[in-house]
GROMACS .gro file of C-alpha atoms in nm:
model
  381
    1MET     CA    1  -8.952 -10.629   6.880
    2LYS     CA    2  -9.113 -10.565   6.564
    3ILE     CA    3  -9.367 -10.288   6.445
    4ALA     CA    4  -9.703 -10.471   6.435
    5ARG     CA    5  -9.975 -10.194   6.329
    6ILE     CA    6  -9.992  -9.822   6.220
    7ASP     CA    7 -10.306  -9.634   6.264
    8THR     CA    8 -10.424  -9.288   6.179
    9PHE     CA    9 -10.681  -9.078   6.350
   10LEU     CA   10 -10.835  -8.737   6.199
   11VAL     CA   11 -10.915  -8.525   6.483
   12PRO     CA   12 -11.088  -8.189   6.517
   13PRO     CA   13 -10.984  -7.915   6.509
   14ARG     CA   14 -10.742  -7.986   6.207
   15TRP     CA   15 -10.505  -8.245   6.316
   16LEU     CA   16 -10.386  -8.607   6.217
   17PHE     CA   17 -10.244  -8.848   6.461
   18CYS     CA   18 -10.078  -9.162   6.427
   19ARG     CA   19 -10.046  -9.470   6.637
   20ILE     CA   20  -9.759  -9.718   6.604
   21GLU     CA   21  -9.774 -10.037   6.814
   22THR     CA   22  -9.527 -10.310   6.810
   23ASP     CA   23  -9.566 -10.672   6.867
   24ASP     CA   24  -9.503 -10.676   7.227
   25GLY     CA   25  -9.749 -10.385   7.318
   26VAL     CA   26  -9.547 -10.088   7.301
   27VAL     CA   27  -9.747  -9.772   7.170
   28GLY     CA   28  -9.589  -9.454   7.014
   29TRP     CA   29  -9.771  -9.149   6.900
   30GLY     CA   30  -9.692  -8.900   6.629
   31GLU     CA   31  -9.865  -8.616   6.458
   32PRO     CA   32  -9.807  -8.605   6.076
   33VAL     CA   33 -10.032  -8.353   5.916
   34VAL     CA   34 -10.050  -8.062   5.658
   35GLU     CA   35 -10.326  -7.846   5.758
   36GLY     CA   36 -10.574  -7.878   5.501
   37ARG     CA   37 -10.460  -8.162   5.336
   38ALA     CA   38 -10.462  -8.408   5.643
   39GLU     CA   39 -10.660  -8.677   5.424
   40VAL     CA   40 -10.375  -8.657   5.181
   41VAL     CA   41 -10.091  -8.707   5.446
   42ARG     CA   42 -10.304  -8.995   5.604
   43SER     CA   43 -10.270  -9.193   5.247
   44ALA     CA   44  -9.895  -9.131   5.248
   45VAL     CA   45  -9.875  -9.262   5.594
   46ASP     CA   46 -10.071  -9.589   5.468
   47VAL     CA   47  -9.813  -9.613   5.194
   48LEU     CA   48  -9.524  -9.583   5.428
   49SER     CA   49  -9.649  -9.823   5.635
   50GLU     CA   50  -9.626 -10.096   5.386
   51TYR     CA   51  -9.254 -10.103   5.434
   52LEU     CA   52  -9.262 -10.052   5.837
   53ILE     CA   53  -9.473 -10.331   5.924
   54GLY     CA   54  -9.242 -10.613   6.036
   55GLN     CA   55  -8.967 -10.391   6.111
   56ASP     CA   56  -8.753 -10.303   6.418
   57PRO     CA   57  -8.876  -9.963   6.543
   58LEU     CA   58  -8.558  -9.888   6.725
   59ARG     CA   59  -8.383  -9.846   6.385
   60ILE     CA   60  -8.505  -9.496   6.365
   61GLN     CA   61  -8.228  -9.317   6.153
   62ASP     CA   62  -8.210  -9.622   5.911
   63HIS     CA   63  -8.602  -9.591   5.870
   64TRP     CA   64  -8.590  -9.207   5.832
   65GLN     CA   65  -8.337  -9.273   5.534
   66VAL     CA   66  -8.544  -9.527   5.378
   67LEU     CA   67  -8.870  -9.339   5.385
   68THR     CA   68  -8.748  -9.007   5.265
   69LYS     CA   69  -8.516  -9.162   5.004
   70GLY     CA   70  -8.604  -9.488   4.908
   71GLY     CA   71  -8.862  -9.351   4.634
   72PHE     CA   72  -8.718  -9.176   4.325
   73TYR     CA   73  -8.921  -8.857   4.367
   74ARG     CA   74  -8.835  -8.726   4.699
   75GLY     CA   75  -8.952  -8.409   4.920
   76GLY     CA   76  -9.232  -8.192   4.966
   77PRO     CA   77  -9.461  -8.130   5.245
   78ILE     CA   78  -9.690  -8.408   5.208
   79LEU     CA   79  -9.391  -8.676   5.237
   80SER     CA   80  -9.213  -8.498   5.490
   81SER     CA   81  -9.495  -8.473   5.735
   82ALA     CA   82  -9.590  -8.821   5.683
   83VAL     CA   83  -9.214  -8.920   5.779
   84ALA     CA   84  -9.245  -8.648   6.069
   85GLY     CA   85  -9.531  -8.810   6.239
   86ILE     CA   86  -9.391  -9.152   6.189
   87ASP     CA   87  -9.050  -9.039   6.317
   88GLN     CA   88  -9.203  -8.902   6.634
   89ALA     CA   89  -9.391  -9.203   6.714
   90LEU     CA   90  -9.079  -9.432   6.670
   91TRP     CA   91  -8.880  -9.175   6.927
   92ASP     CA   92  -9.165  -9.240   7.169
   93ILE     CA   93  -9.143  -9.599   7.132
   94ALA     CA   94  -8.768  -9.598   7.181
   95GLY     CA   95  -8.814  -9.352   7.497
   96LYS     CA   96  -9.112  -9.599   7.654
   97THR     CA   97  -8.883  -9.904   7.575
   98LEU     CA   98  -8.587  -9.766   7.748
   99GLY     CA   99  -8.763  -9.609   8.013
  100VAL     CA  100  -8.630  -9.245   7.930
  101PRO     CA  101  -8.743  -8.913   7.778
  102VAL     CA  102  -8.658  -8.863   7.445
  103HIS     CA  103  -8.423  -8.557   7.502
  104GLN     CA  104  -8.196  -8.827   7.724
  105LEU     CA  105  -8.158  -9.027   7.402
  106LEU     CA  106  -8.062  -8.715   7.223
  107GLY     CA  107  -7.791  -8.641   7.437
  108GLY     CA  108  -7.936  -8.531   7.741
  109PRO     CA  109  -8.082  -8.194   7.867
  110VAL     CA  110  -7.927  -7.859   7.819
  111ARG     CA  111  -8.196  -7.658   8.015
  112ASP     CA  112  -8.445  -7.739   8.273
  113ARG     CA  113  -8.735  -7.530   8.139
  114VAL     CA  114  -8.834  -7.408   7.781
  115ARG     CA  115  -8.976  -7.067   7.746
  116VAL     CA  116  -9.293  -7.076   7.521
  117TYR     CA  117  -9.532  -6.802   7.384
  118ALA     CA  118  -9.890  -6.749   7.331
  119TRP     CA  119 -10.084  -6.623   7.048
  120VAL     CA  120 -10.307  -6.299   7.060
  121GLY     CA  121 -10.533  -6.159   6.780
  122GLY     CA  122 -10.785  -5.878   6.698
  123ASP     CA  123 -10.836  -5.628   6.431
  124GLU     CA  124 -10.829  -5.341   6.664
  125PRO     CA  125 -10.571  -5.232   6.913
  126ALA     CA  126 -10.804  -5.234   7.205
  127GLU     CA  127 -10.898  -5.608   7.122
  128LEU     CA  128 -10.540  -5.684   7.137
  129ARG     CA  129 -10.465  -5.508   7.485
  130GLU     CA  130 -10.719  -5.709   7.623
  131GLN     CA  131 -10.599  -6.040   7.492
  132VAL     CA  132 -10.221  -5.948   7.591
  133GLU     CA  133 -10.333  -5.828   7.929
  134ALA     CA  134 -10.488  -6.195   8.002
  135GLN     CA  135 -10.156  -6.353   7.841
  136VAL     CA  136  -9.951  -6.145   8.097
  137GLU     CA  137 -10.184  -6.232   8.374
  138ALA     CA  138 -10.145  -6.614   8.317
  139GLY     CA  139  -9.792  -6.584   8.339
  140PHE     CA  140  -9.655  -6.576   7.968
  141THR     CA  141  -9.349  -6.334   7.901
  142ALA     CA  142  -9.387  -6.346   7.524
  143VAL     CA  143  -9.660  -6.320   7.263
  144LYS     CA  144  -9.689  -6.360   6.899
  145MET     CA  145  -9.964  -6.173   6.672
  146ASN     CA  146 -10.011  -6.161   6.286
  147GLY     CA  147  -9.877  -5.830   6.139
  148ALA     CA  148 -10.185  -5.775   5.927
  149GLY     CA  149 -10.444  -5.975   5.746
  150ARG     CA  150 -10.510  -5.969   5.374
  151THR     CA  151 -10.243  -5.733   5.264
  152ALA     CA  152 -10.169  -5.545   4.946
  153PRO     CA  153  -9.860  -5.559   4.770
  154ILE     CA  154  -9.764  -5.206   4.857
  155THR     CA  155  -9.971  -5.093   5.145
  156THR     CA  156 -10.108  -4.727   5.188
  157PRO     CA  157  -9.995  -4.466   5.467
  158ALA     CA  158 -10.306  -4.589   5.655
  159GLN     CA  159 -10.264  -4.960   5.621
  160THR     CA  160  -9.894  -4.935   5.736
  161THR     CA  161 -10.008  -4.727   6.013
  162ALA     CA  162 -10.253  -4.965   6.137
  163VAL     CA  163 -10.006  -5.248   6.164
  164VAL     CA  164  -9.758  -5.030   6.347
  165ASP     CA  165 -10.040  -4.917   6.574
  166ARG     CA  166 -10.153  -5.256   6.658
  167VAL     CA  167  -9.807  -5.373   6.757
  168ALA     CA  168  -9.744  -5.048   6.951
  169ALA     CA  169 -10.065  -5.147   7.168
  170VAL     CA  170  -9.923  -5.488   7.238
  171ARG     CA  171  -9.574  -5.338   7.324
  172GLU     CA  172  -9.759  -5.077   7.576
  173VAL     CA  173  -9.903  -5.366   7.750
  174LEU     CA  174  -9.616  -5.574   7.771
  175GLY     CA  175  -9.340  -5.321   7.859
  176PRO     CA  176  -8.989  -5.324   7.817
  177HIS     CA  177  -8.945  -5.670   7.977
  178ARG     CA  178  -9.163  -5.884   7.779
  179ASP     CA  179  -9.151  -5.986   7.415
  180VAL     CA  180  -9.367  -5.972   7.112
  181ALA     CA  181  -9.309  -6.161   6.786
  182ILE     CA  182  -9.489  -6.070   6.450
  183ASP     CA  183  -9.598  -6.313   6.177
  184PHE     CA  184  -9.583  -6.140   5.850
  185HIS     CA  185  -9.709  -6.483   5.709
  186GLY     CA  186  -9.566  -6.422   5.375
  187ARG     CA  187  -9.862  -6.196   5.321
  188PHE     CA  188  -9.597  -5.889   5.236
  189SER     CA  189  -9.413  -5.814   4.942
  190ALA     CA  190  -9.044  -5.756   4.988
  191ALA     CA  191  -9.069  -5.412   4.913
  192ASN     CA  192  -9.346  -5.389   5.157
  193ALA     CA  193  -9.192  -5.594   5.415
  194ARG     CA  194  -8.891  -5.348   5.404
  195ARG     CA  195  -9.100  -5.035   5.466
  196VAL     CA  196  -9.296  -5.190   5.749
  197LEU     CA  197  -9.000  -5.318   5.929
  198HIS     CA  198  -8.822  -4.981   5.924
  199GLU     CA  199  -9.135  -4.855   6.115
  200LEU     CA  200  -9.135  -5.138   6.355
  201VAL     CA  201  -8.769  -5.090   6.494
  202PRO     CA  202  -8.868  -4.846   6.778
  203LEU     CA  203  -9.085  -5.131   6.919
  204HIS     CA  204  -8.809  -5.388   6.940
  205PRO     CA  205  -8.982  -5.689   6.824
  206LEU     CA  206  -8.839  -6.040   6.933
  207PHE     CA  207  -8.865  -6.134   6.558
  208VAL     CA  208  -9.056  -6.106   6.253
  209GLU     CA  209  -9.164  -6.417   6.094
  210GLU     CA  210  -9.198  -6.502   5.723
  211PRO     CA  211  -9.130  -6.131   5.610
  212VAL     CA  212  -9.156  -6.292   5.270
  213LEU     CA  213  -9.281  -6.621   5.106
  214PRO     CA  214  -9.053  -6.933   5.165
  215GLU     CA  215  -8.991  -6.939   4.810
  216GLN     CA  216  -8.837  -6.617   4.789
  217SER     CA  217  -8.544  -6.707   5.030
  218HIS     CA  218  -8.330  -6.546   4.761
  219LEU     CA  219  -8.470  -6.182   4.875
  220LEU     CA  220  -8.391  -6.265   5.254
  221ALA     CA  221  -8.028  -6.117   5.252
  222ASP     CA  222  -8.153  -5.781   5.134
  223LEU     CA  223  -8.424  -5.766   5.414
  224VAL     CA  224  -8.163  -5.874   5.673
  225ASN     CA  225  -7.935  -5.618   5.578
  226ALA     CA  226  -8.208  -5.345   5.534
  227THR     CA  227  -8.316  -5.388   5.932
  228PRO     CA  228  -8.192  -5.451   6.259
  229VAL     CA  229  -8.522  -5.647   6.338
  230PRO     CA  230  -8.449  -6.019   6.378
  231LEU     CA  231  -8.609  -6.226   6.107
  232ALA     CA  232  -8.736  -6.567   6.121
  233THR     CA  233  -8.875  -6.823   5.875
  234GLY     CA  234  -8.913  -7.207   5.827
  235GLU     CA  235  -9.262  -7.326   5.884
  236ARG     CA  236  -9.275  -7.386   5.526
  237LEU     CA  237  -8.927  -7.536   5.462
  238TYR     CA  238  -8.893  -7.901   5.538
  239SER     CA  239  -8.535  -8.024   5.527
  240ARG     CA  240  -8.168  -7.903   5.598
  241THR     CA  241  -8.128  -7.825   5.210
  242ASP     CA  242  -8.447  -7.590   5.228
  243PHE     CA  243  -8.305  -7.414   5.544
  244LEU     CA  244  -7.969  -7.365   5.380
  245PRO     CA  245  -8.038  -7.051   5.162
  246ALA     CA  246  -8.233  -6.875   5.434
  247LEU     CA  247  -7.942  -6.930   5.702
  248THR     CA  248  -7.675  -6.831   5.437
  249ALA     CA  249  -7.908  -6.508   5.396
  250GLY     CA  250  -7.836  -6.445   5.776
  251ILE     CA  251  -8.200  -6.519   5.919
  252ALA     CA  252  -8.162  -6.482   6.290
  253VAL     CA  253  -8.425  -6.758   6.395
  254ALA     CA  254  -8.496  -7.084   6.223
  255GLN     CA  255  -8.860  -7.223   6.266
  256PRO     CA  256  -8.893  -7.598   6.177
  257ASP     CA  257  -9.217  -7.768   6.237
  258LEU     CA  258  -9.172  -8.104   6.384
  259SER     CA  259  -9.474  -8.219   6.225
  260HIS     CA  260  -9.360  -8.115   5.864
  261ALA     CA  261  -8.991  -8.095   5.885
  262GLY     CA  262  -8.894  -8.473   5.917
  263GLY     CA  263  -8.984  -8.515   6.260
  264ILE     CA  264  -8.737  -8.505   6.549
  265SER     CA  265  -8.467  -8.654   6.337
  266GLU     CA  266  -8.459  -8.395   6.096
  267VAL     CA  267  -8.513  -8.092   6.308
  268THR     CA  268  -8.233  -8.170   6.528
  269ARG     CA  269  -8.013  -8.177   6.231
  270ILE     CA  270  -8.162  -7.843   6.118
  271ALA     CA  271  -8.081  -7.697   6.484
  272SER     CA  272  -7.711  -7.800   6.450
  273LEU     CA  273  -7.689  -7.636   6.095
  274ALA     CA  274  -7.861  -7.316   6.232
  275GLU     CA  275  -7.577  -7.318   6.516
  276THR     CA  276  -7.304  -7.293   6.253
  277PHE     CA  277  -7.490  -6.988   6.123
  278GLY     CA  278  -7.555  -6.831   6.471
  279ALA     CA  279  -7.918  -6.874   6.420
  280HIS     CA  280  -8.137  -6.991   6.697
  281LEU     CA  281  -8.439  -7.243   6.716
  282ALA     CA  282  -8.785  -7.160   6.766
  283PRO     CA  283  -9.006  -7.446   6.641
  284HIS     CA  284  -9.325  -7.368   6.469
  285CYS     CA  285  -9.622  -7.548   6.630
  286PRO     CA  286  -9.988  -7.417   6.604
  287LEU     CA  287 -10.086  -7.775   6.612
  288GLY     CA  288 -10.185  -8.056   6.873
  289PRO     CA  289 -10.028  -8.214   7.192
  290ILE     CA  290  -9.823  -8.467   7.040
  291ALA     CA  291  -9.643  -8.206   6.814
  292LEU     CA  292  -9.592  -7.982   7.091
  293ALA     CA  293  -9.443  -8.278   7.302
  294ALA     CA  294  -9.216  -8.362   7.050
  295SER     CA  295  -9.110  -8.006   7.001
  296LEU     CA  296  -9.030  -7.974   7.382
  297GLN     CA  297  -8.817  -8.287   7.380
  298VAL     CA  298  -8.612  -8.137   7.102
  299ALA     CA  299  -8.589  -7.784   7.292
  300PHE     CA  300  -8.457  -7.951   7.601
  301SER     CA  301  -8.183  -8.103   7.421
  302THR     CA  302  -8.081  -7.811   7.169
  303PRO     CA  303  -7.830  -7.561   7.270
  304ASN     CA  304  -7.929  -7.280   7.039
  305PHE     CA  305  -8.321  -7.299   7.135
  306LEU     CA  306  -8.512  -6.956   7.158
  307ILE     CA  307  -8.846  -6.998   7.229
  308GLN     CA  308  -9.156  -7.214   7.167
  309GLU     CA  309  -9.480  -7.186   6.998
  310GLN     CA  310  -9.782  -7.355   7.145
  311SER     CA  311 -10.156  -7.347   7.037
  312ARG     CA  312 -10.344  -7.328   7.381
  313GLY     CA  313 -10.619  -7.081   7.291
  314ILE     CA  314 -10.516  -7.021   6.919
  315HIS     CA  315 -10.774  -6.903   6.693
  316TYR     CA  316 -10.768  -7.216   6.476
  317ASN     CA  317 -10.891  -7.446   6.757
  318LYS     CA  318 -11.271  -7.470   6.737
  319ASP     CA  319 -11.418  -7.800   6.899
  320ALA     CA  320 -11.098  -7.904   7.056
  321ASP     CA  321 -10.790  -7.772   7.217
  322LEU     CA  322 -10.463  -7.857   7.307
  323LEU     CA  323 -10.540  -8.044   7.610
  324SER     CA  324 -10.850  -8.238   7.450
  325TYR     CA  325 -10.658  -8.575   7.382
  326LEU     CA  326 -10.461  -8.583   7.695
  327VAL     CA  327 -10.512  -8.815   8.011
  328ASP     CA  328 -10.297  -8.567   8.199
  329ALA     CA  329 -10.240  -8.186   8.132
  330GLU     CA  330  -9.935  -8.176   8.370
  331PRO     CA  331  -9.677  -8.190   8.104
  332PHE     CA  332  -9.838  -7.865   7.957
  333ARG     CA  333  -9.892  -7.681   8.271
  334PHE     CA  334  -9.667  -7.358   8.189
  335THR     CA  335  -9.578  -7.155   8.496
  336ASP     CA  336  -9.399  -6.807   8.435
  337GLY     CA  337  -9.428  -6.878   8.064
  338HIS     CA  338  -9.226  -7.199   8.072
  339ALA     CA  339  -9.279  -7.562   8.020
  340HIS     CA  340  -9.064  -7.770   8.276
  341ARG     CA  341  -8.876  -8.067   8.211
  342THR     CA  342  -8.999  -8.405   8.323
  343SER     CA  343  -8.877  -8.750   8.354
  344LEU     CA  344  -9.167  -8.919   8.191
  345PRO     CA  345  -9.063  -9.168   7.924
  346GLY     CA  346  -9.085  -9.105   7.542
  347LEU     CA  347  -9.243  -8.784   7.418
  348GLY     CA  348  -9.366  -8.743   7.809
  349ILE     CA  349  -9.753  -8.730   7.727
  350THR     CA  350 -10.034  -9.009   7.758
  351VAL     CA  351 -10.274  -8.986   7.481
  352ASP     CA  352 -10.646  -9.046   7.553
  353GLU     CA  353 -10.674  -9.305   7.308
  354GLN     CA  354 -11.050  -9.349   7.383
  355ALA     CA  355 -11.095  -8.986   7.314
  356VAL     CA  356 -10.889  -8.993   6.977
  357ARG     CA  357 -11.080  -9.288   6.863
  358ALA     CA  358 -11.433  -9.123   6.941
  359ALA     CA  359 -11.310  -8.793   6.739
  360ASP     CA  360 -11.218  -8.992   6.439
  361ARG     CA  361 -11.534  -9.144   6.389
  362SER     CA  362 -11.666  -8.789   6.298
  363ALA     CA  363 -11.329  -8.678   6.146
  364HIS     CA  364 -11.274  -8.331   6.021
  365VAL     CA  365 -11.237  -8.186   5.689
  366TRP     CA  366 -11.072  -7.870   5.768
  367ARG     CA  367 -10.964  -7.642   5.482
  368ASN     CA  368 -10.788  -7.305   5.489
  369PRO     CA  369 -10.970  -6.989   5.369
  370VAL     CA  370 -10.902  -6.856   5.019
  371TRP     CA  371 -10.864  -6.503   5.001
  372ARG     CA  372 -10.885  -6.235   4.742
  373HIS     CA  373 -10.786  -5.887   4.698
  374ALA     CA  374 -11.049  -5.596   4.636
  375ASP     CA  375 -10.990  -5.651   4.235
  376GLY     CA  376 -11.096  -6.010   4.285
  377SER     CA  377 -10.726  -6.155   4.246
  378PHE     CA  378 -10.548  -6.406   4.444
  379ALA     CA  379 -10.456  -6.283   4.798
  380GLU     CA  380 -10.207  -6.477   5.026
  381TRP     CA  381 -10.377  -6.615   5.351
   0.00000   0.00000   0.00000
């Protein structure tokens, strides 16, 4: 069996899909993308395809080594995301060829269902209450929210109070038996994060995500020591070596993205590394169905897994949603806030290829916003 063809598809709202076909007709799907730079990742996949055509698709680990290390210049989100999508597709082919789900190839399941959370948004507490009530009614036991929008380096008392009030409104709806995670999105300075984290302690967040920018991992240890709130990071870390300083600093939750951090192969290794530090895995995934399917396969086979992000109804999704490119939505039918394990082969989903090809004919050009502070200077988005 040889790799015969590799194609990519730009599909709304902001995703890139990769299709790998073998010479005997087995098809695997992956999701290689950097949101806002999808066309660049597409070009990277094209370059990497030069090596892969004619190769045995089942030599996944060897291909991963060559694709990530075969060039003198290594690393970075573009390369690691291109490799991630290819890696997902190769695992999909392996599972389909052997007639088993990918989690079986990763050592077998350690759980029967995976807890997932839903996103909620809104600038005012009343808006948040309404959204949280809808997610609770849908059966979710955990939600995630942004801590704040555009944020000053040091917030005023009113701005700090606004953050706390919004989280308090969510906690009031959730009660003591459900969870809220809060995403600081790297918008907070270390000093500001320390101040706001102190105010959030009574509201008992599941975790606070990206309390500082990913390039400031050297500041995480001080924040970990300053608060009992579990800290999480990792959506903008792309390898085990990227995660090591954050884990050494004492983060509680590692959040690699299956479409950014080298795919299934590398994320399983990141999970094992995190386990040695007593940290848990909560894969980042505000993306499409292939990325989520890959994330769930890892979750089913990872002992130190905590919770899974998913994008149904997320604010980024315009013109298409999580289920738009699937033949059957059953694998993503969440009950009681959980995704349930199936025995479907490969990644466990069937991509609607006709819908994907049609969407690619009017390919998206999604870019993230550029924010500025009131004085006109650049602000973190």
